[in-house]
Structures are given as C-alpha cells and as structure tokens.
CSV table of C-alpha atoms in Angstrom, one decimal:
chain,number,residue,atom,x,y,z
A,1,MET,CA,0.0,0.0,0.0
A,2,ILE,CA,1.0,3.6,-0.5
A,3,THR,CA,-0.1,6.2,2.0
A,4,VAL,CA,-1.2,9.6,0.5
A,5,ARG,CA,-1.5,12.7,2.5
A,6,PHE,CA,-2.8,16.2,1.8
A,7,PHE,CA,-2.2,19.3,3.7
A,8,ALA,CA,-3.6,22.8,4.3
A,9,GLY,CA,-5.7,24.4,1.6
A,10,LEU,CA,-5.3,21.4,-0.6
A,11,ARG,CA,-6.6,19.1,2.1
A,12,GLU,CA,-9.7,21.3,2.4
A,13,GLN,CA,-10.3,21.5,-1.4
A,14,LEU,CA,-10.1,17.7,-1.7
A,15,GLY,CA,-12.0,17.1,1.4
A,16,ARG,CA,-9.7,14.5,2.8
A,17,ASP,CA,-6.4,14.4,4.6
A,18,THR,CA,-5.2,10.8,3.9
A,19,LEU,CA,-5.9,7.7,1.9
A,20,GLU,CA,-4.3,4.4,1.1
A,21,LEU,CA,-3.7,3.3,-2.5
A,22,PRO,CA,-2.7,-0.1,-3.7
A,23,SER,CA,1.0,0.0,-4.7
A,24,THR,CA,0.4,0.1,-8.4
A,25,ALA,CA,1.3,3.7,-8.9
A,26,THR,CA,5.0,4.0,-9.7
A,27,THR,CA,5.7,7.7,-9.6
A,28,VAL,CA,4.5,10.7,-7.7
A,29,ARG,CA,2.7,11.8,-10.8
A,30,ALA,CA,0.8,8.5,-11.0
A,31,VAL,CA,0.0,8.7,-7.3
A,32,TRP,CA,-1.5,12.2,-7.8
A,33,ALA,CA,-3.6,11.0,-10.7
A,34,ARG,CA,-4.8,7.9,-8.8
A,35,ALA,CA,-5.5,9.7,-5.5
A,36,THR,CA,-7.4,12.6,-7.0
A,37,ASP,CA,-9.2,10.9,-9.9
A,38,GLN,CA,-7.0,12.7,-12.4
A,39,ALA,CA,-7.6,16.2,-11.0
A,40,PRO,CA,-5.5,19.0,-12.7
A,41,VAL,CA,-2.3,19.7,-10.8
A,42,PRO,CA,-2.6,23.0,-8.8
A,43,THR,CA,0.0,25.7,-9.6
A,44,HIS,CA,3.0,25.4,-7.4
A,45,LEU,CA,1.9,22.1,-5.9
A,46,LEU,CA,4.6,20.5,-3.8
A,47,ALA,CA,5.2,16.9,-3.1
A,48,ALA,CA,7.2,14.8,-0.7
A,49,VAL,CA,8.0,11.1,-0.6
A,50,ASN,CA,8.8,9.6,2.8
A,51,LEU,CA,9.2,13.1,4.4
A,52,GLU,CA,11.6,14.4,1.7
A,53,TYR,CA,10.7,16.9,-1.1
A,54,ALA,CA,10.2,15.1,-4.4
A,55,ASP,CA,9.3,15.9,-7.9
A,56,PHE,CA,6.6,14.3,-10.1
A,57,ASP,CA,9.0,11.8,-11.6
A,58,THR,CA,10.2,10.5,-8.2
A,59,PRO,CA,9.6,6.7,-8.0
A,60,VAL,CA,7.2,5.4,-5.5
A,61,ALA,CA,7.3,1.9,-4.0
A,62,ASP,CA,5.1,-0.2,-1.7
A,63,GLY,CA,5.1,1.2,1.8
A,64,ASP,CA,6.0,4.7,0.8
A,65,GLU,CA,4.2,7.8,2.1
A,66,VAL,CA,3.5,10.4,-0.5
A,67,ALA,CA,2.3,13.9,0.5
A,68,PHE,CA,0.9,16.8,-1.6
A,69,PHE,CA,0.7,20.4,-0.3
A,70,PRO,CA,0.6,24.0,-1.3
A,71,PRO,CA,3.6,26.4,-1.1
A,72,VAL,CA,4.7,26.7,2.5
A,73,THR,CA,3.9,29.9,4.5
A,74,GLY,CA,5.6,29.5,7.9
A,75,GLY,CA,8.2,31.7,9.4
A,76,ALA,CA,8.2,35.4,9.9
A,77,ALA,CA,6.5,38.4,8.4
B,1,MET,CA,21.4,23.3,19.3
B,2,ILE,CA,17.8,23.9,20.3
B,3,VAL,CA,15.7,22.9,17.3
B,4,GLY,CA,12.0,21.9,17.2
B,5,LEU,CA,8.4,22.8,17.5
B,6,ARG,CA,6.3,24.4,20.3
B,7,GLU,CA,2.6,23.6,20.5
B,8,THR,CA,1.8,26.4,23.0
B,9,ALA,CA,2.8,30.0,23.5
B,10,PHE,CA,6.3,30.5,24.7
B,11,ALA,CA,8.6,33.4,25.5
B,12,PRO,CA,11.7,33.6,23.2
B,13,TRP,CA,14.2,35.2,25.6
B,14,PRO,CA,14.5,32.4,28.2
B,15,LEU,CA,15.1,30.0,25.3
B,16,LEU,CA,18.0,32.2,24.0
B,17,ALA,CA,19.4,32.5,27.5
B,18,ASP,CA,19.3,28.7,27.8
B,19,ALA,CA,21.1,28.3,24.5
B,20,ALA,CA,23.8,30.7,25.5
B,21,GLN,CA,24.3,29.0,28.9
B,22,ALA,CA,24.3,25.6,27.3
B,23,MET,CA,27.6,26.2,25.7
B,24,ASP,CA,30.6,25.1,27.7
B,25,ALA,CA,33.1,27.8,29.0
B,26,ALA,CA,35.5,27.4,26.0
B,27,GLU,CA,32.7,27.7,23.5
B,28,ARG,CA,31.3,30.7,25.2
B,29,ALA,CA,34.7,32.4,25.4
B,30,GLY,CA,35.0,31.9,21.7
B,31,CYS,CA,31.7,33.6,20.9
B,32,GLY,CA,31.8,37.3,20.3
B,33,ALA,CA,28.5,37.6,18.4
B,34,ASN,CA,24.9,36.4,18.7
B,35,ASP,CA,22.2,37.4,16.3
B,36,ALA,CA,18.7,36.4,17.2
B,37,PHE,CA,15.5,36.8,15.2
B,38,ILE,CA,12.0,36.6,16.8
B,39,GLY,CA,9.0,36.5,14.5
B,40,THR,CA,5.7,37.2,16.1
B,41,MET,CA,2.1,37.1,14.9
B,42,ARG,CA,0.9,40.5,13.6
B,43,ALA,CA,-2.8,41.5,13.9
B,44,GLY,CA,-3.1,44.1,11.2
B,45,GLY,CA,-6.1,46.4,11.6
B,46,GLY,CA,-9.7,47.1,10.5
B,47,ALA,CA,-12.4,44.5,9.6
B,48,THR,CA,-9.8,42.1,8.2
B,49,ARG,CA,-7.7,42.3,11.4
B,50,VAL,CA,-6.4,38.8,12.1
B,51,VAL,CA,-7.6,37.6,15.5
B,52,ARG,CA,-6.1,34.1,15.3
B,53,LEU,CA,-3.7,32.0,13.2
B,54,GLN,CA,-3.8,28.3,12.7
B,55,LEU,CA,-0.3,27.0,12.0
B,56,GLU,CA,-0.5,23.6,10.3
B,57,HIS,CA,2.6,21.4,9.8
B,58,TYR,CA,3.5,18.0,8.5
B,59,PRO,CA,4.5,16.0,11.6
B,60,GLY,CA,7.7,14.2,10.9
B,61,MET,CA,8.7,16.1,7.8
B,62,THR,CA,8.6,19.5,9.5
B,63,GLU,CA,10.9,18.4,12.4
B,64,ARG,CA,13.2,16.8,9.9
B,65,MET,CA,13.4,19.9,7.7
B,66,LEU,CA,14.1,22.1,10.7
B,67,MET,CA,16.9,19.8,11.8
B,68,ARG,CA,18.4,19.8,8.3
B,69,ILE,CA,18.2,23.5,7.9
B,70,ALA,CA,20.0,23.9,11.3
B,71,THR,CA,22.8,21.4,10.5
B,72,ASP,CA,23.2,22.8,6.9
B,73,THR,CA,23.6,26.3,8.4
B,74,GLY,CA,26.1,25.0,10.9
B,75,ALA,CA,28.1,23.5,8.1
B,76,ARG,CA,28.1,26.7,6.0
B,77,TRP,CA,29.1,29.2,8.7
B,78,PRO,CA,31.4,28.7,11.8
B,79,ILE,CA,28.5,28.5,14.2
B,80,ARG,CA,29.0,27.5,17.9
B,81,GLN,CA,25.4,27.5,19.0
B,82,LEU,CA,22.1,27.7,17.2
B,83,VAL,CA,18.4,28.0,18.0
B,84,LEU,CA,15.6,27.2,15.5
B,85,VAL,CA,12.2,26.8,17.1
B,86,HIS,CA,8.8,27.2,15.3
B,87,ARG,CA,5.4,27.5,16.8
B,88,VAL,CA,2.5,25.2,15.6
B,89,GLY,CA,-1.2,25.1,16.3
B,90,GLU,CA,-3.5,28.0,17.3
B,91,VAL,CA,-1.7,31.3,17.6
B,92,LEU,CA,-2.9,34.7,19.0
B,93,PRO,CA,-1.6,38.1,18.1
B,94,GLY,CA,1.8,39.0,19.7
B,95,GLU,CA,2.7,35.3,20.2
B,96,THR,CA,6.0,34.1,19.0
B,97,LEU,CA,6.0,32.2,15.6
B,98,ILE,CA,9.7,31.6,15.2
B,99,VAL,CA,12.9,32.0,17.0
B,100,ALA,CA,16.2,31.7,15.0
B,101,ALA,CA,19.6,32.5,16.5
B,102,ALA,CA,23.2,31.9,15.8
B,103,TRP,CA,26.3,32.3,17.9
B,104,SER,CA,29.7,32.8,16.3
B,105,ALA,CA,33.2,34.3,16.9
B,106,HIS,CA,32.4,37.3,14.7
B,107,ARG,CA,29.3,39.3,13.8
B,108,ASP,CA,29.3,38.6,10.0
B,109,ALA,CA,28.8,34.9,10.5
B,110,ALA,CA,26.2,35.3,13.2
B,111,PHE,CA,24.1,37.8,11.1
B,112,ALA,CA,24.4,35.7,7.9
B,113,ALA,CA,23.6,32.4,9.6
B,114,CYS,CA,20.6,33.8,11.5
B,115,ARG,CA,19.2,35.4,8.3
B,116,HIS,CA,19.7,32.2,6.4
B,117,LEU,CA,17.8,30.2,9.1
B,118,VAL,CA,14.8,32.6,8.8
B,119,GLU,CA,14.7,32.7,5.0
B,120,THR,CA,15.2,28.9,4.6
B,121,VAL,CA,12.5,28.1,7.1
B,122,LYS,CA,10.1,30.5,5.4
B,123,HIS,CA,10.7,29.0,2.0
B,124,GLN,CA,11.3,25.3,2.7
B,125,ALA,CA,9.8,24.1,6.0
B,126,PRO,CA,6.4,22.6,5.7
B,127,PHE,CA,4.2,25.1,7.6
B,128,TRP,CA,0.9,26.6,6.5
B,129,LYS,CA,-0.9,29.5,8.0
B,130,ARG,CA,-4.6,30.1,8.1
B,131,GLU,CA,-5.8,33.5,9.1
B,132,PHE,CA,-9.1,34.0,11.1
B,133,ARG,CA,-10.2,37.6,10.8
B,134,ALA,CA,-12.3,39.9,12.9
B,135,ASP,CA,-15.1,39.8,10.3
B,136,GLY,CA,-15.5,36.1,10.7
B,137,SER,CA,-13.8,35.1,7.5
B,138,ALA,CA,-10.8,32.8,7.3
B,139,ALA,CA,-8.3,32.1,4.5
B,140,TRP,CA,-5.1,30.2,4.0
B,141,VAL,CA,-2.1,32.5,3.5
B,142,THR,CA,-0.7,32.2,0.1
B,143,ALA,CA,3.0,32.3,-0.4
B,144,ASN,CA,4.5,35.3,-2.1
B,145,THR,CA,7.3,33.2,-3.4
B,146,PRO,CA,6.9,29.5,-4.2
B,147,ALA,CA,9.1,27.1,-2.3
B,148,ARG,CA,11.6,25.0,-4.2
B,149,MET,CA,10.2,21.6,-5.4
C,1,MET,CA,13.7,53.0,23.2
C,2,ILE,CA,16.2,51.6,25.6
C,3,VAL,CA,19.4,53.5,24.9
C,4,GLY,CA,22.4,53.9,27.1
C,5,LEU,CA,25.5,52.7,29.0
C,6,ARG,CA,25.9,49.9,31.6
C,7,GLU,CA,28.7,50.1,34.1
C,8,THR,CA,28.4,46.6,35.4
C,9,ALA,CA,27.8,43.1,33.9
C,10,PHE,CA,24.2,42.6,32.7
C,11,ALA,CA,22.1,39.9,31.0
C,12,PRO,CA,20.8,40.9,27.6
C,13,TRP,CA,17.6,38.9,27.4
C,14,PRO,CA,15.7,40.5,30.2
C,15,LEU,CA,16.5,43.9,28.6
C,16,LEU,CA,15.0,42.6,25.3
C,17,ALA,CA,12.0,41.2,27.0
C,18,ASP,CA,11.5,44.6,28.8
C,19,ALA,CA,11.7,46.4,25.5
C,20,ALA,CA,9.2,44.1,23.8
C,21,GLN,CA,6.8,44.4,26.7
C,22,ALA,CA,7.2,48.2,26.9
C,23,MET,CA,5.3,48.6,23.6
C,24,ASP,CA,1.6,49.2,23.9
C,25,ALA,CA,-0.8,46.6,22.6
C,26,ALA,CA,-1.2,48.4,19.2
C,27,GLU,CA,2.5,48.7,18.7
C,28,ARG,CA,3.1,45.1,19.6
C,29,ALA,CA,0.3,43.9,17.4
C,30,GLY,CA,2.0,45.7,14.5
C,31,CYS,CA,5.4,44.0,15.0
C,32,GLY,CA,6.0,40.8,13.1
C,33,ALA,CA,9.8,40.9,13.4
C,34,ASN,CA,12.5,41.6,16.0
C,35,ASP,CA,16.2,41.2,15.3
C,36,ALA,CA,18.5,41.4,18.3
C,37,PHE,CA,22.3,41.4,18.3
C,38,ILE,CA,24.4,40.6,21.4
C,39,GLY,CA,28.1,41.2,21.3
C,40,THR,CA,30.1,39.5,24.0
C,41,MET,CA,33.8,39.6,25.1
C,42,ARG,CA,35.9,36.9,23.5
C,43,ALA,CA,38.8,35.5,25.4
C,44,GLY,CA,40.9,34.0,22.6
C,45,GLY,CA,43.5,31.4,23.6
C,46,GLY,CA,47.1,30.8,24.5
C,47,ALA,CA,49.5,33.3,26.2
C,48,THR,CA,47.9,36.3,24.6
C,49,ARG,CA,44.5,35.1,25.8
C,50,VAL,CA,42.6,38.2,26.9
C,51,VAL,CA,41.6,38.0,30.6
C,52,ARG,CA,40.0,41.4,30.9
C,53,LEU,CA,38.9,44.4,28.9
C,54,GLN,CA,38.9,48.0,29.9
C,55,LEU,CA,36.2,49.9,27.9
C,56,GLU,CA,36.8,53.6,28.0
C,57,HIS,CA,34.3,56.1,26.7
C,58,TYR,CA,33.8,59.9,26.5
C,59,PRO,CA,31.1,60.7,29.1
C,60,GLY,CA,28.6,63.0,27.5
C,61,MET,CA,29.6,62.5,23.9
C,62,THR,CA,29.2,58.7,24.0
C,63,GLU,CA,25.6,58.9,25.3
C,64,ARG,CA,24.8,61.6,22.8
C,65,MET,CA,26.1,59.5,19.9
C,66,LEU,CA,24.2,56.4,21.0
C,67,MET,CA,21.0,58.4,21.1
C,68,ARG,CA,21.7,60.0,17.7
C,69,ILE,CA,22.5,56.6,16.2
C,70,ALA,CA,19.2,55.2,17.6
C,71,THR,CA,17.1,58.1,16.4
C,72,ASP,CA,18.7,58.2,13.0
C,73,THR,CA,18.0,54.4,12.7
C,74,GLY,CA,14.4,55.0,13.7
C,75,ALA,CA,14.1,57.7,11.0
C,76,ARG,CA,15.6,55.5,8.3
C,77,TRP,CA,13.6,52.3,8.8
C,78,PRO,CA,10.0,51.8,10.1
C,79,ILE,CA,11.0,50.8,13.6
C,80,ARG,CA,8.5,50.4,16.4
C,81,GLN,CA,11.0,49.7,19.2
C,82,LEU,CA,14.7,49.7,19.6
C,83,VAL,CA,17.4,48.8,22.1
C,84,LEU,CA,21.0,50.1,22.0
C,85,VAL,CA,23.0,49.5,25.1
C,86,HIS,CA,26.7,49.4,25.5
C,87,ARG,CA,28.9,48.3,28.3
C,88,VAL,CA,31.7,50.5,29.8
C,89,GLY,CA,34.4,49.8,32.4
C,90,GLU,CA,36.1,46.6,33.3
C,91,VAL,CA,34.7,43.6,31.4
C,92,LEU,CA,35.4,39.9,31.8
C,93,PRO,CA,35.2,37.2,29.1
C,94,GLY,CA,31.7,36.2,28.2
C,95,GLU,CA,30.2,39.4,29.5
C,96,THR,CA,27.9,41.4,27.2
C,97,LEU,CA,29.5,44.4,25.4
C,98,ILE,CA,26.6,45.5,23.3
C,99,VAL,CA,23.0,44.8,22.7
C,100,ALA,CA,21.3,46.2,19.6
C,101,ALA,CA,17.8,45.3,18.6
C,102,ALA,CA,15.0,46.6,16.3
C,103,TRP,CA,11.3,45.7,16.1
C,104,SER,CA,9.4,46.3,12.9
C,105,ALA,CA,6.4,45.0,11.0
C,106,HIS,CA,8.6,43.0,8.6
C,107,ARG,CA,11.8,41.2,8.9
C,108,ASP,CA,13.8,43.1,6.2
C,109,ALA,CA,13.5,46.4,8.2
C,110,ALA,CA,14.3,44.6,11.5
C,111,PHE,CA,17.4,42.9,10.2
C,112,ALA,CA,18.7,46.0,8.4
C,113,ALA,CA,18.1,48.4,11.3
C,114,CYS,CA,19.7,46.0,13.8
C,115,ARG,CA,22.8,45.6,11.6
C,116,HIS,CA,23.0,49.3,11.0
C,117,LEU,CA,23.0,49.9,14.8
C,118,VAL,CA,25.8,47.5,15.3
C,119,GLU,CA,28.0,48.8,12.5
C,120,THR,CA,27.4,52.5,13.3
C,121,VAL,CA,28.2,52.1,17.0
C,122,LYS,CA,31.4,50.2,16.1
C,123,HIS,CA,32.6,52.9,13.7
C,124,GLN,CA,31.2,56.1,15.2
C,125,ALA,CA,30.6,55.9,19.0
C,126,PRO,CA,33.5,57.0,21.2
C,127,PHE,CA,34.5,53.8,22.9
C,128,TRP,CA,38.1,52.4,23.2
C,129,LYS,CA,39.0,48.9,24.3
C,130,ARG,CA,42.2,48.0,26.1
C,131,GLU,CA,43.0,44.3,26.4
C,132,PHE,CA,44.7,42.8,29.4
C,133,ARG,CA,46.3,39.5,28.5
C,134,ALA,CA,47.2,36.3,30.4
C,135,ASP,CA,50.9,37.0,30.0
C,136,GLY,CA,50.6,40.3,31.8
C,137,SER,CA,50.8,42.5,28.8
C,138,ALA,CA,48.1,45.1,27.9
C,139,ALA,CA,47.4,47.0,24.7
C,140,TRP,CA,44.8,49.3,23.2
C,141,VAL,CA,42.9,47.6,20.5
C,142,THR,CA,43.5,49.4,17.2
C,143,ALA,CA,40.6,49.9,14.8
C,144,ASN,CA,40.6,47.9,11.6
C,145,THR,CA,38.7,50.7,9.9
C,146,PRO,CA,39.1,54.3,10.8
C,147,ALA,CA,36.0,56.1,12.0
C,148,ARG,CA,34.7,59.0,10.1
C,149,MET,CA,36.1,62.4,11.1
D,1,MET,CA,39.3,79.2,28.6
D,2,ILE,CA,39.2,76.2,26.3
D,3,THR,CA,39.0,72.7,27.9
D,4,VAL,CA,41.1,70.1,26.1
D,5,ARG,CA,40.6,66.4,26.6
D,6,PHE,CA,42.5,63.3,25.5
D,7,PHE,CA,41.3,59.7,25.5
D,8,ALA,CA,42.5,56.2,25.4
D,9,GLY,CA,46.0,55.5,23.9
D,10,LEU,CA,46.5,59.1,23.1
D,11,ARG,CA,45.8,60.1,26.7
D,12,GLU,CA,48.5,57.6,27.8
D,13,GLN,CA,51.0,58.7,25.2
D,14,LEU,CA,50.6,62.4,26.1
D,15,GLY,CA,50.5,61.6,29.8
D,16,ARG,CA,47.5,63.8,30.6
D,17,ASP,CA,43.8,63.6,30.2
D,18,THR,CA,42.7,67.2,30.4
D,19,LEU,CA,44.1,70.7,30.3
D,20,GLU,CA,42.8,74.3,30.1
D,21,LEU,CA,44.1,76.7,27.5
D,22,PRO,CA,43.5,80.4,27.3
D,23,SER,CA,41.0,81.0,24.5
D,24,THR,CA,43.5,82.3,21.9
D,25,ALA,CA,43.4,79.2,19.8
D,26,THR,CA,40.8,79.7,17.1
D,27,THR,CA,40.5,76.3,15.4
D,28,VAL,CA,40.8,72.6,16.4
D,29,ARG,CA,44.2,72.6,14.6
D,30,ALA,CA,45.5,75.5,16.7
D,31,VAL,CA,44.2,73.9,19.9
D,32,TRP,CA,46.1,70.7,19.0
D,33,ALA,CA,49.3,72.6,18.4
D,34,ARG,CA,49.0,74.6,21.5
D,35,ALA,CA,47.9,71.7,23.8
D,36,THR,CA,50.7,69.3,22.6
D,37,ASP,CA,53.5,71.8,22.0
D,38,GLN,CA,53.2,71.3,18.2
D,39,ALA,CA,53.3,67.5,18.4
D,40,PRO,CA,52.9,65.8,15.0
D,41,VAL,CA,49.3,64.7,14.4
D,42,PRO,CA,48.8,61.0,14.8
D,43,THR,CA,47.4,59.0,11.9
D,44,HIS,CA,43.6,58.8,12.0
D,45,LEU,CA,43.4,61.2,15.0
D,46,LEU,CA,39.8,62.2,15.7
D,47,ALA,CA,38.6,65.4,17.3
D,48,ALA,CA,35.3,66.6,18.8
D,49,VAL,CA,34.1,70.1,19.8
D,50,ASN,CA,31.5,70.3,22.4
D,51,LEU,CA,30.7,66.6,22.2
D,52,GLU,CA,30.3,66.6,18.3
D,53,TYR,CA,32.8,65.2,15.8
D,54,ALA,CA,34.8,68.1,14.3
D,55,ASP,CA,37.5,68.5,11.7
D,56,PHE,CA,40.8,70.4,12.1
D,57,ASP,CA,39.3,73.6,10.6
D,58,THR,CA,36.3,73.7,13.0
D,59,PRO,CA,36.3,77.1,14.8
D,60,VAL,CA,36.8,77.0,18.6
D,61,ALA,CA,35.6,79.7,20.9
D,62,ASP,CA,35.9,80.6,24.6
D,63,GLY,CA,34.2,78.0,26.8
D,64,ASP,CA,34.4,75.2,24.2
D,65,GLU,CA,35.5,71.7,25.1
D,66,VAL,CA,37.8,70.2,22.5
D,67,ALA,CA,38.6,66.5,22.6
D,68,PHE,CA,41.2,64.4,20.7
D,69,PHE,CA,41.2,60.6,20.5
D,70,PRO,CA,42.2,57.6,18.4
D,71,PRO,CA,39.9,55.7,16.1
D,72,VAL,CA,37.0,54.2,18.1
D,73,THR,CA,37.0,50.4,18.9
D,74,GLY,CA,33.7,49.7,20.7
D,75,GLY,CA,31.0,47.4,19.7
D,76,ALA,CA,31.2,43.8,18.7
D,77,ALA,CA,33.7,41.3,17.3
C-alpha cells in the first residue's frame, strides 16, 4: 500500500487528509492521478516522498508515504 | 542546538538565554557575536484584522526539515550554537511564531547564519498559516514566493 | 527605546523582554519581526588570551552619539521599538559588550536596522578597548577601519 | 578658557587627560598645536568640539571643550 496525505488548503479542497492506495502507482505523478481521480495539478503544488521533497518523476514503491501540499507559508512576516 | 516545534505560546528570551548558557566555557569564550530573530504574529487592523492564526505542519517532515536547515547552516558558517524553534497550532496576536539565532566568533557569520535560518524556514519548511479575521472570514495565507520543489 | 550605557555586567535577554513588553498593545500587534544582536567579550586562547577588557568612553559624547544613532536608525527604517545598550568599564570574558535590537512590521527592516545599529556604533561611537592578556601585557585595540572624522 | 581632553591610547602617550588653554586658539588645529607643543598629528586622529565630531578647521571659541582621541573600537567582534 501507498499512504497519500494532503495538507492545508489542498486538504480542504479535496475534502480528505489521507488515503491508502494499492501500490500500483510507480511515480509521484501517478500517485496524484490515482489519488485525485486525475484532478488537474494545482499551480506550485509541492510533493514529498517519505518526508523528503520530491518531484513528479520520483519513483514510489510499496510502503511509501506520498504527500501533496501548497507552497509553504511558515516563518516570519 | 535547540531545534524543534512548540505547541503552546512561549517566551523567546529564556530560550535564547538557555542556549547561550548551554555552551561550555570554552565555546562561550570563543563567541563574540549572537544574532537572534524573533518572528511574532501580527494582527493588522480594521475588519480584516487577524484575530487568530492556525499553523499547520507536516508531523515528521517538518521536524526533519528544521533539523536539516539547522545542520546545513552549521556546516556553512562557523557557528558555535544555534536555535531554531517554530510554533504550531492556534496562535494569537503577539505570540512568537519563530525564534532563530546563531552564535559565532564574529558578527558577520552570526548575522548571515541567522538570516539564512529565517529565510530557509520560510521557503522550505512545511508550515501553512490560516488566518481567522475579525469579520468572521478565514483564509489560507498564500506564499509570495513559491518554495523549491 | 532603551538606549544607554551599563557600568556593570548585565544579562541581555531581560532587557530585550522589557523592550518588547514596553510597547503598547497596538505597537506590539503591528510588530512581526525583531532582530537582536548581542556582542560579548571573547577570550581568545594561549599566552595572549585576553583575561580582561577596559572599555573607556567619553562621558557625555558617547551617550549623545548612542541616542543619535538610535534616532537616525528610527528615521531611516519603520522601527517600532529599539534597544541600543553598550557596556563600559572593566569587562570579563563572556560578558555582554553591546545589545542592539530593532522591532518592525517585517523582517527586512528589523534585520537592516539592527545591523545598522551594530555597524554604526562600532565605527562612530566613542569607545576604546584596552586588552589585558594572560601573559601580563596590555594593549589598546587598534581599529581595523578608521572612524569618520 | 578652552578645555582640552585626550582619550585612550592618546591620553597615555601624552601623559595627561585634560588641560585648560587660554582662548587664543581659534581652530581645532590651533588647539592641538597649543595643547601638545606642536606634536605631529597621529594618523587617524579624531577630534570633537562640544561633544560633536569636528575636523581640524572647525572654529573654537571661549568656553568650548575640544577632545582628541584615536579611532574608536567599541561594539562587537
């Protein structure tokens, strides 16, 4: 299985924060398509695999955690 | 190093004092310069005055990124002590959002390393702010500058 | 503003906390950024290790210059609170020599104003350091860069 | 009278920290010459008149305080 997580505004738009996919998706791009029913990719979408930033071609394997989220906005004014 | 998250309101100065005092005598005697940055929640004004922030993070990844930013900064400048602490959860105006500080022999390294901590956290660490306003509305803060991917 | 001289050893963090808390609620709610610099006495090592500093100043002119540097900095950047405190007299390793801090709405102004305070004091304020070393020798520190005349 | 003050290494070299001159010296340059018996001017010497930085042509009047000192070395490492 692959664990998929969404954060912040993206989590709210999609109406879910996590889901489990069978491990047939082999890249971050494929995980996005599978997890969102082929939703268009938001501008500046970020992704992480196993807690590390990743791009859409990053390979994904069984047991991985894949996260999608908007640009980060922490820190100071 | 003092690196991590705080889930409740905290005062930044005791944290900085602790970090300074945590150095052994030789380390402390070698430090001539400490630059410390404290970011706090601004309220703004008028009907869109922000009365509360929600600071979401990615448990696991956020802590890992903070630690990496800290160690990378220590590798790039001759730093003897470092603080990088970020608030998460529900935040009220005036409360501390981030404390970043660097101690070094000389001021150039301390200033540069501290600034680097602040900028890198802002652009790379997985935090997201949602503003709750006086008029009852709420919105996710959108980044002025996209983070690296 | 907290601007002035200290004749005995002092901890910088309570001073910074006091300055932050001295702002009224509106001022504080407008501040998103505070950069604070703390310069401390370095000891160095070996036979020329510095065991004590004498910090001479020009009573009257030094206080006036610190106040002018503070007000000029406040005129140049949108600063809401500021600390500029310098030690004089006999100083031991690890003790605080200078505290400079600026509070502003945004981090760029806080960083720039704080750095400006530190550099301007170093190059313009009438202070002179004499080092007393472990081998019994003593020498006036000579400036790397001449001050303006 | 004009009050003349010396600071730091300069005070030690000259062996005095203050003196009073009759107010016949009309510029900082003339005060230096009079107060030091025409000593050569040290490199990077600084001067102040009435607690303000001054140059060697700054006029000096009765009651003024004129100070001479080496480059300043306060602040941080």
